[in-house]
């Protein structure tokens, strides 16, 4: 098996998800942190040699380069099928399709809306040292609330312990890491959503200690946001 | 093999993509058109019995229900592997990963930006009989232009005939159907992008006559938009 190099930044939600997956499954990999805040991803050298999309996460598996976290998790589940336990990404066609259903749904739902809220409420104001644009925050908060209610009702409301069925899968890891993002902007995604809270606590427990490890920085920022609100 | 029922509306880009895929691969299916403009997807009965996400496309395969077009195309490629030619969704792990890379990338790029432009430039003004919101149109046009340039450079600029490699795959069908959406709002995605134009002409030819069949309505609207500009 060729060497696996994993490029990531813990401020990126899918970077955290893939890191947790790699650690939980014991896939051997070399850690290659990329400090997005320093902007090195914008260089021509980065684009040419590392990742033409100039984002994280991505992998180099020998000479094979791959971006897009969901494509990566599927690829790794195939390549390392002897070590990745089946529940993470089931081989059974219908069970796999149900995990895929969430992984495809989340792009323009959990991912888009939680990230947009965080960007307008926290990231842009912090980068520009200006107050948040109230209209943008309100629009993205509204989209995020609809999405959170759909997670509570359409996903967790199906009577299963996890997003898809009664066993933890990669869908749960990807969902949970996205929901950590609005916390940094002081927003409690669990409030008024008992199923979401119970599920998130369970996922954190199942993914310990790697979940905490991947969220050291985001938890620090979330604590500051919480203190600022008191 | 259980009966496959395909629910779709030709105004929906992924609906057209899956229809073209189903016809080209000769997968036997029952056509179940859903007229989104009539709003039947909003009923409780639709949510309960047909698709809890209240959108199209989706399938019922016997008693198995599945939404999300990308999850569906992957499921069908597995279930009907004896009739689906390998180039559409390769079994080779790295080739499949490269098709997945585009399919995952497109959600918040081709799909999001071309659809948003169409919605603000054409759909909302037509539904509300009011002029388009110039700020929103400008913002979404700018995002779409960046995305189109990335298709020209980062995907088609890799020296291959198609989005991923030298054989047509589902990535090409999904990309092409998204690019038809801004045409309805009078926007020519090919202008100034020679690689994109050559590729799109090729995909249309390869997918004939089903490409035209799925685009009868959108082509009619695009012709009206073109005439209105003259």
Short mmCIF file of C-alpha atoms in Angstrom, two decimals:
data_model
loop_
_atom_site.label_atom_id
_atom_site.label_comp_id
_atom_site.label_asym_id
_atom_site.label_seq_id
_atom_site.Cartn_x
_atom_site.Cartn_y
_atom_site.Cartn_z
CA UNK A 1 0.00 0.00 0.00
CA UNK A 2 1.45 3.42 -0.92
CA UNK A 3 2.04 6.05 1.76
CA UNK A 4 -1.01 8.13 2.72
CA UNK A 5 -0.45 11.83 3.39
CA UNK A 6 -3.37 13.72 4.92
CA UNK A 7 -3.54 17.52 4.49
CA UNK A 8 -5.95 19.33 6.80
CA UNK A 9 -6.71 22.32 9.02
CA UNK A 10 -8.77 21.81 12.18
CA UNK A 11 -10.71 25.02 11.48
CA UNK A 12 -12.22 23.18 8.49
CA UNK A 13 -15.22 20.97 9.37
CA UNK A 14 -14.59 18.18 6.81
CA UNK A 15 -10.89 18.23 7.80
CA UNK A 16 -11.92 17.37 11.35
CA UNK A 17 -14.36 14.68 10.15
CA UNK A 18 -11.74 12.90 8.06
CA UNK A 19 -9.14 13.15 10.83
CA UNK A 20 -11.53 11.51 13.31
CA UNK A 21 -12.37 8.81 10.74
CA UNK A 22 -8.69 8.08 10.05
CA UNK A 23 -7.86 7.82 13.74
CA UNK A 24 -10.89 5.68 14.67
CA UNK A 25 -10.25 3.24 11.85
CA UNK A 26 -6.51 3.03 12.52
CA UNK A 27 -5.64 3.78 8.90
CA UNK A 28 -1.92 4.63 8.95
CA UNK A 29 -1.28 8.16 7.67
CA UNK A 30 1.20 11.02 7.81
CA UNK A 31 -0.21 14.23 9.31
CA UNK A 32 0.28 17.26 7.03
CA UNK A 33 -1.33 20.27 8.72
CA UNK A 34 -2.05 23.28 6.48
CA UNK A 35 -2.46 26.64 8.24
CA UNK A 36 -5.18 28.25 6.13
CA UNK A 37 -4.97 31.46 8.19
CA UNK A 38 -1.46 31.99 6.83
CA UNK A 39 -2.80 31.80 3.28
CA UNK A 40 -0.21 29.36 1.88
CA UNK A 41 -2.98 27.62 -0.10
CA UNK A 42 -3.12 30.68 -2.39
CA UNK A 43 0.37 30.16 -3.85
CA UNK A 44 0.96 28.81 -7.36
CA UNK A 45 3.20 26.13 -5.90
CA UNK A 46 0.41 24.87 -3.65
CA UNK A 47 -2.00 24.83 -6.61
CA UNK A 48 0.43 22.98 -8.84
CA UNK A 49 2.01 20.50 -6.45
CA UNK A 50 -0.47 19.96 -3.64
CA UNK A 51 -4.12 20.62 -4.57
CA UNK A 52 -5.40 22.51 -7.61
CA UNK A 53 -8.56 23.50 -5.69
CA UNK A 54 -6.43 25.33 -3.10
CA UNK A 55 -8.50 24.05 -0.20
CA UNK A 56 -8.36 21.41 2.53
CA UNK A 57 -8.81 18.53 3.19
CA UNK A 58 -7.09 16.47 0.53
CA UNK A 59 -4.88 13.37 0.34
CA UNK A 60 -1.87 12.15 -1.55
CA UNK A 61 -1.89 8.37 -1.72
CA UNK A 62 1.44 7.59 -3.33
CA UNK A 63 1.20 9.61 -6.56
CA UNK A 64 -2.61 9.70 -6.50
CA UNK A 65 -4.09 13.07 -5.46
CA UNK A 66 -7.67 13.41 -4.29
CA UNK A 67 -9.73 16.31 -2.95
CA UNK A 68 -13.33 16.51 -1.69
CA UNK A 69 -13.81 14.93 1.74
CA UNK A 70 -16.76 12.74 0.77
CA UNK A 71 -14.90 11.35 -2.25
CA UNK A 72 -11.92 10.74 0.05
CA UNK A 73 -13.87 8.88 2.75
CA UNK A 74 -15.36 6.57 0.11
CA UNK A 75 -11.97 5.99 -1.50
CA UNK A 76 -10.34 5.19 1.85
CA UNK A 77 -13.20 2.84 2.79
CA UNK A 78 -12.45 0.88 -0.39
CA UNK A 79 -8.65 1.02 -0.23
CA UNK A 80 -8.48 0.10 3.46
CA UNK A 81 -11.51 -2.23 3.51
CA UNK A 82 -9.60 -4.74 5.63
CA UNK A 83 -9.26 -2.30 8.54
CA UNK A 84 -12.34 -0.05 8.16
CA UNK A 85 -15.21 -1.68 10.04
CA UNK A 86 -18.29 -2.11 7.87
CA UNK A 87 -20.61 0.11 9.94
CA UNK A 88 -18.63 3.22 9.00
CA UNK A 89 -19.50 2.88 5.32
CA UNK A 90 -21.53 -0.30 4.72
CA UNK A 91 -20.85 -2.60 1.77
CA UNK A 92 -24.52 -3.63 1.62
CA UNK A 93 -25.92 -1.69 -1.34
CA UNK A 94 -29.06 -0.28 0.31
CA UNK A 95 -27.31 0.54 3.59
CA UNK A 96 -24.52 2.30 1.68
CA UNK A 97 -27.13 4.20 -0.36
CA UNK A 98 -28.72 5.48 2.85
CA UNK A 99 -25.36 6.76 4.15
CA UNK A 100 -24.79 8.34 0.72
CA UNK A 101 -28.24 9.96 0.91
CA UNK A 102 -27.12 11.93 3.96
CA UNK A 103 -23.61 12.63 2.62
CA UNK A 104 -25.12 14.15 -0.55
CA UNK A 105 -27.92 15.96 1.27
CA UNK A 106 -25.57 17.69 3.70
CA UNK A 107 -23.61 19.68 1.08
CA UNK A 108 -26.33 22.27 0.50
CA UNK A 109 -27.92 21.84 3.94
CA UNK A 110 -25.87 21.17 7.10
CA UNK A 111 -22.59 22.17 5.48
CA UNK A 112 -23.75 25.22 3.53
CA UNK A 113 -26.01 26.72 6.18
CA UNK A 114 -23.92 26.14 9.34
CA UNK A 115 -20.81 27.37 7.53
CA UNK A 116 -22.54 30.46 6.07
CA UNK A 117 -23.88 31.43 9.49
CA UNK A 118 -20.40 31.08 11.01
CA UNK A 119 -18.80 33.07 8.19
CA UNK A 120 -21.18 36.05 8.49
CA UNK A 121 -21.57 35.99 12.27
CA UNK A 122 -17.95 35.33 13.27
CA UNK A 123 -15.35 34.96 10.51
CA UNK A 124 -15.92 38.12 8.45
CA UNK A 125 -16.37 40.36 11.55
CA UNK A 126 -13.16 38.92 13.05
CA UNK A 127 -11.20 39.33 9.84
CA UNK A 128 -12.44 42.84 9.10
CA UNK A 129 -12.81 43.97 12.73
CA UNK A 130 -16.28 45.27 11.84
CA UNK A 131 -19.71 44.41 13.25
CA UNK A 132 -21.63 41.59 11.51
CA UNK A 133 -23.99 42.46 8.66
CA UNK A 134 -27.33 41.98 10.48
CA UNK A 135 -29.29 41.19 7.29
CA UNK A 136 -26.86 38.50 6.16
CA UNK A 137 -26.68 36.96 9.63
CA UNK A 138 -30.47 36.88 9.89
CA UNK A 139 -30.86 35.27 6.43
CA UNK A 140 -28.25 32.59 7.13
CA UNK A 141 -29.56 31.96 10.65
CA UNK A 142 -33.02 31.34 9.22
CA UNK A 143 -31.64 28.83 6.68
CA UNK A 144 -29.63 27.14 9.44
CA UNK A 145 -32.68 26.85 11.72
CA UNK A 146 -34.67 25.13 8.95
CA UNK A 147 -31.76 22.76 8.41
CA UNK A 148 -31.40 21.96 12.14
CA UNK A 149 -35.12 21.24 12.36
CA UNK A 150 -34.79 18.90 9.38
CA UNK A 151 -31.96 17.05 11.12
CA UNK A 152 -34.16 16.72 14.21
CA UNK A 153 -37.26 15.61 12.27
CA UNK A 154 -36.30 14.13 8.89
CA UNK A 155 -33.09 12.38 9.94
CA UNK A 156 -33.07 11.75 13.70
CA UNK A 157 -36.88 11.59 13.78
CA UNK A 158 -36.90 8.30 11.83
CA UNK A 159 -36.62 6.30 15.05
CA UNK A 160 -32.93 5.41 14.75
CA UNK A 161 -30.11 6.06 17.19
CA UNK A 162 -27.90 7.63 14.52
CA UNK A 163 -28.40 9.73 11.39
CA UNK A 164 -28.77 6.57 9.30
CA UNK A 165 -29.82 3.47 11.25
CA UNK A 166 -28.74 2.12 14.61
CA UNK A 167 -25.00 1.94 13.99
CA UNK A 168 -22.64 4.90 13.78
CA UNK A 169 -21.47 5.71 10.24
CA UNK A 170 -19.39 8.37 8.53
CA UNK A 171 -22.65 10.35 8.11
CA UNK A 172 -22.63 10.97 11.88
CA UNK A 173 -19.03 12.19 11.94
CA UNK A 174 -19.59 14.57 9.03
CA UNK A 175 -22.84 15.87 10.52
CA UNK A 176 -21.37 16.42 14.00
CA UNK A 177 -18.28 18.35 12.85
CA UNK A 178 -20.46 20.74 10.82
CA UNK A 179 -22.61 21.44 13.90
CA UNK A 180 -19.54 22.50 15.87
CA UNK A 181 -19.07 25.48 13.54
CA UNK A 182 -22.01 27.69 14.68
CA UNK A 183 -20.98 27.02 18.32
CA UNK A 184 -17.90 29.16 17.67
CA UNK A 185 -20.26 32.01 16.83
CA UNK A 186 -22.09 31.48 20.14
CA UNK A 187 -25.05 29.53 18.71
CA UNK A 188 -26.36 26.46 20.57
CA UNK A 189 -27.62 24.00 17.93
CA UNK A 190 -28.98 21.62 20.62
CA UNK A 191 -31.36 24.09 22.27
CA UNK A 192 -34.95 22.92 21.82
CA UNK A 193 -33.81 19.86 19.85
CA UNK A 194 -33.66 16.90 22.28
CA UNK A 195 -32.97 14.24 19.63
CA UNK A 196 -30.10 16.26 18.22
CA UNK A 197 -28.62 16.76 21.69
CA UNK A 198 -28.80 13.06 22.63
CA UNK A 199 -27.36 12.03 19.28
CA UNK A 200 -24.51 14.57 19.40
CA UNK A 201 -23.54 13.48 22.93
CA UNK A 202 -23.51 9.86 21.73
CA UNK A 203 -21.36 10.64 18.67
CA UNK A 204 -18.85 12.55 20.80
CA UNK A 205 -18.65 9.60 23.21
CA UNK A 206 -18.26 7.07 20.38
CA UNK A 207 -15.53 9.15 18.72
CA UNK A 208 -13.57 9.88 21.91
CA UNK A 209 -10.74 10.84 22.32
CA UNK A 210 -10.26 11.88 18.68
CA UNK A 211 -13.37 14.07 18.58
CA UNK A 212 -11.99 16.23 21.41
CA UNK A 213 -8.53 16.20 19.83
CA UNK A 214 -9.87 17.58 16.55
CA UNK A 215 -11.95 20.21 18.37
CA UNK A 216 -9.38 21.75 20.75
CA UNK A 217 -9.21 25.02 18.80
CA UNK A 218 -12.93 25.26 17.95
CA UNK A 219 -13.86 24.51 21.60
CA UNK A 220 -11.56 27.29 22.75
CA UNK A 221 -13.24 29.77 20.40
CA UNK A 222 -16.70 28.46 21.42
CA UNK A 223 -15.84 29.04 25.11
CA UNK A 224 -14.79 32.61 24.37
CA UNK A 225 -18.06 33.18 22.48
CA UNK A 226 -20.03 31.77 25.43
CA UNK A 227 -18.21 33.99 27.93
CA UNK A 228 -18.76 37.04 25.73
CA UNK A 229 -22.52 36.39 25.81
CA UNK A 230 -22.66 36.18 29.65
CA UNK B 1 -35.09 -7.32 -9.50
CA UNK B 2 -37.85 -5.19 -7.92
CA UNK B 3 -39.70 -2.59 -9.99
CA UNK B 4 -37.96 0.79 -10.32
CA UNK B 5 -40.16 3.88 -10.21
CA UNK B 6 -38.47 7.17 -11.13
CA UNK B 7 -40.00 10.43 -9.88
CA UNK B 8 -38.80 13.59 -11.62
CA UNK B 9 -39.58 17.00 -13.10
CA UNK B 10 -37.67 18.15 -16.19
CA UNK B 11 -37.34 21.66 -14.71
CA UNK B 12 -34.99 20.10 -12.11
CA UNK B 13 -31.39 19.71 -13.31
CA UNK B 14 -30.55 16.46 -11.44
CA UNK B 15 -33.93 15.06 -12.57
CA UNK B 16 -32.82 15.54 -16.18
CA UNK B 17 -29.37 14.06 -15.47
CA UNK B 18 -30.80 10.88 -13.94
CA UNK B 19 -33.38 10.52 -16.72
CA UNK B 20 -30.63 10.72 -19.37
CA UNK B 21 -28.54 8.19 -17.40
CA UNK B 22 -31.46 5.77 -17.08
CA UNK B 23 -32.27 5.96 -20.79
CA UNK B 24 -28.66 5.68 -21.99
CA UNK B 25 -27.99 2.65 -19.80
CA UNK B 26 -31.27 0.94 -20.70
CA UNK B 27 -32.19 0.42 -17.04
CA UNK B 28 -35.90 -0.50 -17.10
CA UNK B 29 -37.99 2.00 -15.12
CA UNK B 30 -41.48 3.39 -14.78
CA UNK B 31 -41.76 7.13 -15.47
CA UNK B 32 -43.44 9.02 -12.61
CA UNK B 33 -43.44 12.72 -13.53
CA UNK B 34 -44.03 15.19 -10.66
CA UNK B 35 -45.27 18.65 -11.63
CA UNK B 36 -43.46 20.82 -9.08
CA UNK B 37 -45.20 23.95 -10.42
CA UNK B 38 -48.51 22.54 -9.17
CA UNK B 39 -47.03 22.21 -5.67
CA UNK B 40 -48.18 18.64 -4.95
CA UNK B 41 -44.81 17.96 -3.25
CA UNK B 42 -45.94 20.17 -0.35
CA UNK B 43 -48.76 17.83 0.78
CA UNK B 44 -48.48 15.64 3.89
CA UNK B 45 -49.37 12.62 1.76
CA UNK B 46 -46.41 13.27 -0.56
CA UNK B 47 -44.09 13.66 2.44
CA UNK B 48 -45.33 10.49 4.09
CA UNK B 49 -45.75 8.15 1.14
CA UNK B 50 -43.42 9.40 -1.60
CA UNK B 51 -40.43 11.42 -0.35
CA UNK B 52 -39.95 12.96 3.08
CA UNK B 53 -37.68 15.66 1.59
CA UNK B 54 -40.56 16.86 -0.66
CA UNK B 55 -38.28 17.31 -3.64
CA UNK B 56 -37.37 15.54 -6.88
CA UNK B 57 -35.70 13.40 -8.12
CA UNK B 58 -36.17 10.25 -6.08
CA UNK B 59 -36.74 6.55 -6.66
CA UNK B 60 -38.77 3.72 -5.24
CA UNK B 61 -37.05 0.41 -5.90
CA UNK B 62 -39.58 -2.10 -4.67
CA UNK B 63 -40.13 -0.96 -1.07
CA UNK B 64 -36.75 0.85 -0.90
CA UNK B 65 -37.01 4.65 -1.12
CA UNK B 66 -34.02 6.82 -2.00
CA UNK B 67 -33.55 10.55 -2.57
CA UNK B 68 -30.49 12.62 -3.58
CA UNK B 69 -29.53 12.21 -7.23
CA UNK B 70 -25.86 11.40 -6.61
CA UNK B 71 -26.75 8.72 -4.06
CA UNK B 72 -29.26 7.36 -6.59
CA UNK B 73 -26.82 7.20 -9.52
CA UNK B 74 -24.31 5.34 -7.37
CA UNK B 75 -26.98 2.93 -6.10
CA UNK B 76 -28.26 2.22 -9.62
CA UNK B 77 -24.71 1.67 -10.90
CA UNK B 78 -24.34 -1.06 -8.27
CA UNK B 79 -27.78 -2.60 -8.58
CA UNK B 80 -27.72 -2.68 -12.39
CA UNK B 81 -23.98 -3.34 -12.80
CA UNK B 82 -24.69 -5.92 -15.51
CA UNK B 83 -26.22 -3.31 -17.84
CA UNK B 84 -24.45 -0.07 -16.81
CA UNK B 85 -21.25 0.22 -18.85
CA UNK B 86 -18.22 0.76 -16.65
CA UNK B 87 -17.25 4.18 -18.08
CA UNK B 88 -20.38 5.78 -16.60
CA UNK B 89 -19.23 5.06 -13.03
CA UNK B 90 -15.96 3.09 -13.04
CA UNK B 91 -15.39 0.15 -10.69
CA UNK B 92 -11.65 0.89 -10.57
CA UNK B 93 -11.12 2.56 -7.20
CA UNK B 94 -9.04 5.55 -8.33
CA UNK B 95 -11.13 6.18 -11.46
CA UNK B 96 -14.30 6.03 -9.35
CA UNK B 97 -12.74 8.41 -6.81
CA UNK B 98 -12.07 10.94 -9.58
CA UNK B 99 -15.71 10.80 -10.75
CA UNK B 100 -16.75 11.19 -7.09
CA UNK B 101 -14.41 14.18 -6.76
CA UNK B 102 -16.43 16.05 -9.37
CA UNK B 103 -19.81 14.80 -8.08
CA UNK B 104 -18.98 16.10 -4.60
CA UNK B 105 -17.38 19.32 -5.82
CA UNK B 106 -20.39 20.29 -7.94
CA UNK B 107 -22.89 20.57 -5.06
CA UNK B 108 -21.61 23.91 -3.79
CA UNK B 109 -20.16 24.99 -7.15
CA UNK B 110 -21.86 24.18 -10.49
CA UNK B 111 -25.15 23.23 -8.88
CA UNK B 112 -25.38 25.96 -6.25
CA UNK B 113 -24.17 28.86 -8.38
CA UNK B 114 -25.93 28.12 -11.69
CA UNK B 115 -29.17 27.38 -9.83
CA UNK B 116 -28.94 30.52 -7.66
CA UNK B 117 -28.36 32.71 -10.71
CA UNK B 118 -31.39 31.16 -12.45
CA UNK B 119 -33.57 31.58 -9.36
CA UNK B 120 -32.78 35.28 -8.89
CA UNK B 121 -32.61 36.23 -12.57
CA UNK B 122 -35.59 34.25 -13.88
CA UNK B 123 -37.60 32.19 -11.39
CA UNK B 124 -38.42 34.74 -8.67
CA UNK B 125 -39.16 37.54 -11.18
CA UNK B 126 -41.45 35.19 -13.13
CA UNK B 127 -43.24 33.96 -10.02
CA UNK B 128 -43.67 37.41 -8.48
CA UNK B 129 -44.02 39.35 -11.74
CA UNK B 130 -41.46 41.84 -10.41
CA UNK B 131 -38.10 42.93 -11.81
CA UNK B 132 -35.04 40.95 -10.62
CA UNK B 133 -33.15 42.15 -7.52
CA UNK B 134 -30.05 43.61 -9.21
CA UNK B 135 -27.78 43.12 -6.17
CA UNK B 136 -28.69 39.45 -5.78
CA UNK B 137 -28.34 38.79 -9.51
CA UNK B 138 -24.94 40.48 -9.58
CA UNK B 139 -23.69 38.50 -6.54
CA UNK B 140 -24.85 35.16 -7.93
CA UNK B 141 -23.57 35.97 -11.43
CA UNK B 142 -20.14 36.67 -9.99
CA UNK B 143 -20.12 33.31 -8.12
CA UNK B 144 -21.28 31.56 -11.29
CA UNK B 145 -18.55 33.16 -13.41
CA UNK B 146 -15.87 31.96 -10.98
CA UNK B 147 -17.36 28.46 -11.12
CA UNK B 148 -17.52 28.44 -14.94
CA UNK B 149 -13.89 29.53 -15.12
CA UNK B 150 -12.99 26.70 -12.74
CA UNK B 151 -14.77 24.20 -14.98
CA UNK B 152 -12.83 25.58 -17.96
CA UNK B 153 -9.46 25.57 -16.13
CA UNK B 154 -9.47 23.14 -13.22
CA UNK B 155 -11.59 20.40 -14.79
CA UNK B 156 -11.53 20.66 -18.59
CA UNK B 157 -8.06 22.24 -18.51
CA UNK B 158 -6.48 18.98 -17.30
CA UNK B 159 -6.01 17.82 -20.91
CA UNK B 160 -8.88 15.33 -20.99
CA UNK B 161 -11.81 15.16 -23.38
CA UNK B 162 -14.35 14.94 -20.54
CA UNK B 163 -14.67 16.32 -17.01
CA UNK B 164 -12.82 13.30 -15.64
CA UNK B 165 -10.61 11.51 -18.15
CA UNK B 166 -11.16 10.56 -21.78
CA UNK B 167 -14.37 8.62 -21.41
CA UNK B 168 -17.79 10.07 -20.69
CA UNK B 169 -19.02 9.48 -17.13
CA UNK B 170 -21.97 10.49 -14.99
CA UNK B 171 -19.94 13.57 -13.98
CA UNK B 172 -20.42 14.92 -17.52
CA UNK B 173 -24.18 14.36 -17.51
CA UNK B 174 -24.60 16.05 -14.12
CA UNK B 175 -22.36 18.98 -15.14
CA UNK B 176 -24.11 19.55 -18.47
CA UNK B 177 -27.65 19.57 -17.10
CA UNK B 178 -26.69 22.19 -14.49
CA UNK B 179 -25.24 24.42 -17.21
CA UNK B 180 -28.56 24.41 -19.08
CA UNK B 181 -30.20 26.27 -16.17
CA UNK B 182 -28.63 29.74 -16.69
CA UNK B 183 -29.44 29.49 -20.43
CA UNK B 184 -33.10 29.82 -19.49
CA UNK B 185 -32.22 33.18 -17.92
CA UNK B 186 -30.53 34.26 -21.18
CA UNK B 187 -26.94 33.59 -20.05
CA UNK B 188 -24.49 31.91 -22.46
CA UNK B 189 -22.13 29.76 -20.35
CA UNK B 190 -19.97 28.90 -23.41
CA UNK B 191 -19.06 32.46 -24.37
CA UNK B 192 -15.30 32.95 -23.99
CA UNK B 193 -14.84 29.36 -22.79
CA UNK B 194 -13.77 27.26 -25.81
CA UNK B 195 -13.06 24.08 -23.84
CA UNK B 196 -16.44 24.22 -22.17
CA UNK B 197 -18.18 24.75 -25.52
CA UNK B 198 -16.41 21.82 -27.24
CA UNK B 199 -17.06 19.57 -24.26
CA UNK B 200 -20.75 20.51 -23.97
CA UNK B 201 -21.31 19.89 -27.70
CA UNK B 202 -19.65 16.49 -27.31
CA UNK B 203 -21.75 15.52 -24.28
CA UNK B 204 -24.96 16.53 -26.07
CA UNK B 205 -23.94 14.39 -29.06
CA UNK B 206 -23.01 11.41 -26.88
CA UNK B 207 -26.28 11.63 -24.95
CA UNK B 208 -28.54 12.08 -27.99
CA UNK B 209 -31.52 11.72 -28.35
CA UNK B 210 -32.21 11.62 -24.60
CA UNK B 211 -30.42 14.90 -23.87
CA UNK B 212 -32.77 16.77 -26.23
CA UNK B 213 -35.77 14.83 -24.88
CA UNK B 214 -35.01 15.93 -21.30
CA UNK B 215 -34.44 19.55 -22.40
CA UNK B 216 -37.55 20.23 -24.54
CA UNK B 217 -39.07 22.57 -21.93
CA UNK B 218 -35.82 24.27 -20.87
CA UNK B 219 -34.84 24.82 -24.54
CA UNK B 220 -38.20 26.46 -25.20
CA UNK B 221 -37.68 28.85 -22.26
CA UNK B 222 -34.06 29.50 -23.36
CA UNK B 223 -35.28 30.40 -26.89
CA UNK B 224 -37.78 32.87 -25.45
CA UNK B 225 -35.02 34.42 -23.32
CA UNK B 226 -32.77 34.72 -26.39
CA UNK B 227 -35.54 36.36 -28.45
CA UNK B 228 -36.30 38.78 -25.61
CA UNK B 229 -32.67 39.93 -25.66
CA UNK B 230 -32.67 40.66 -29.46
#
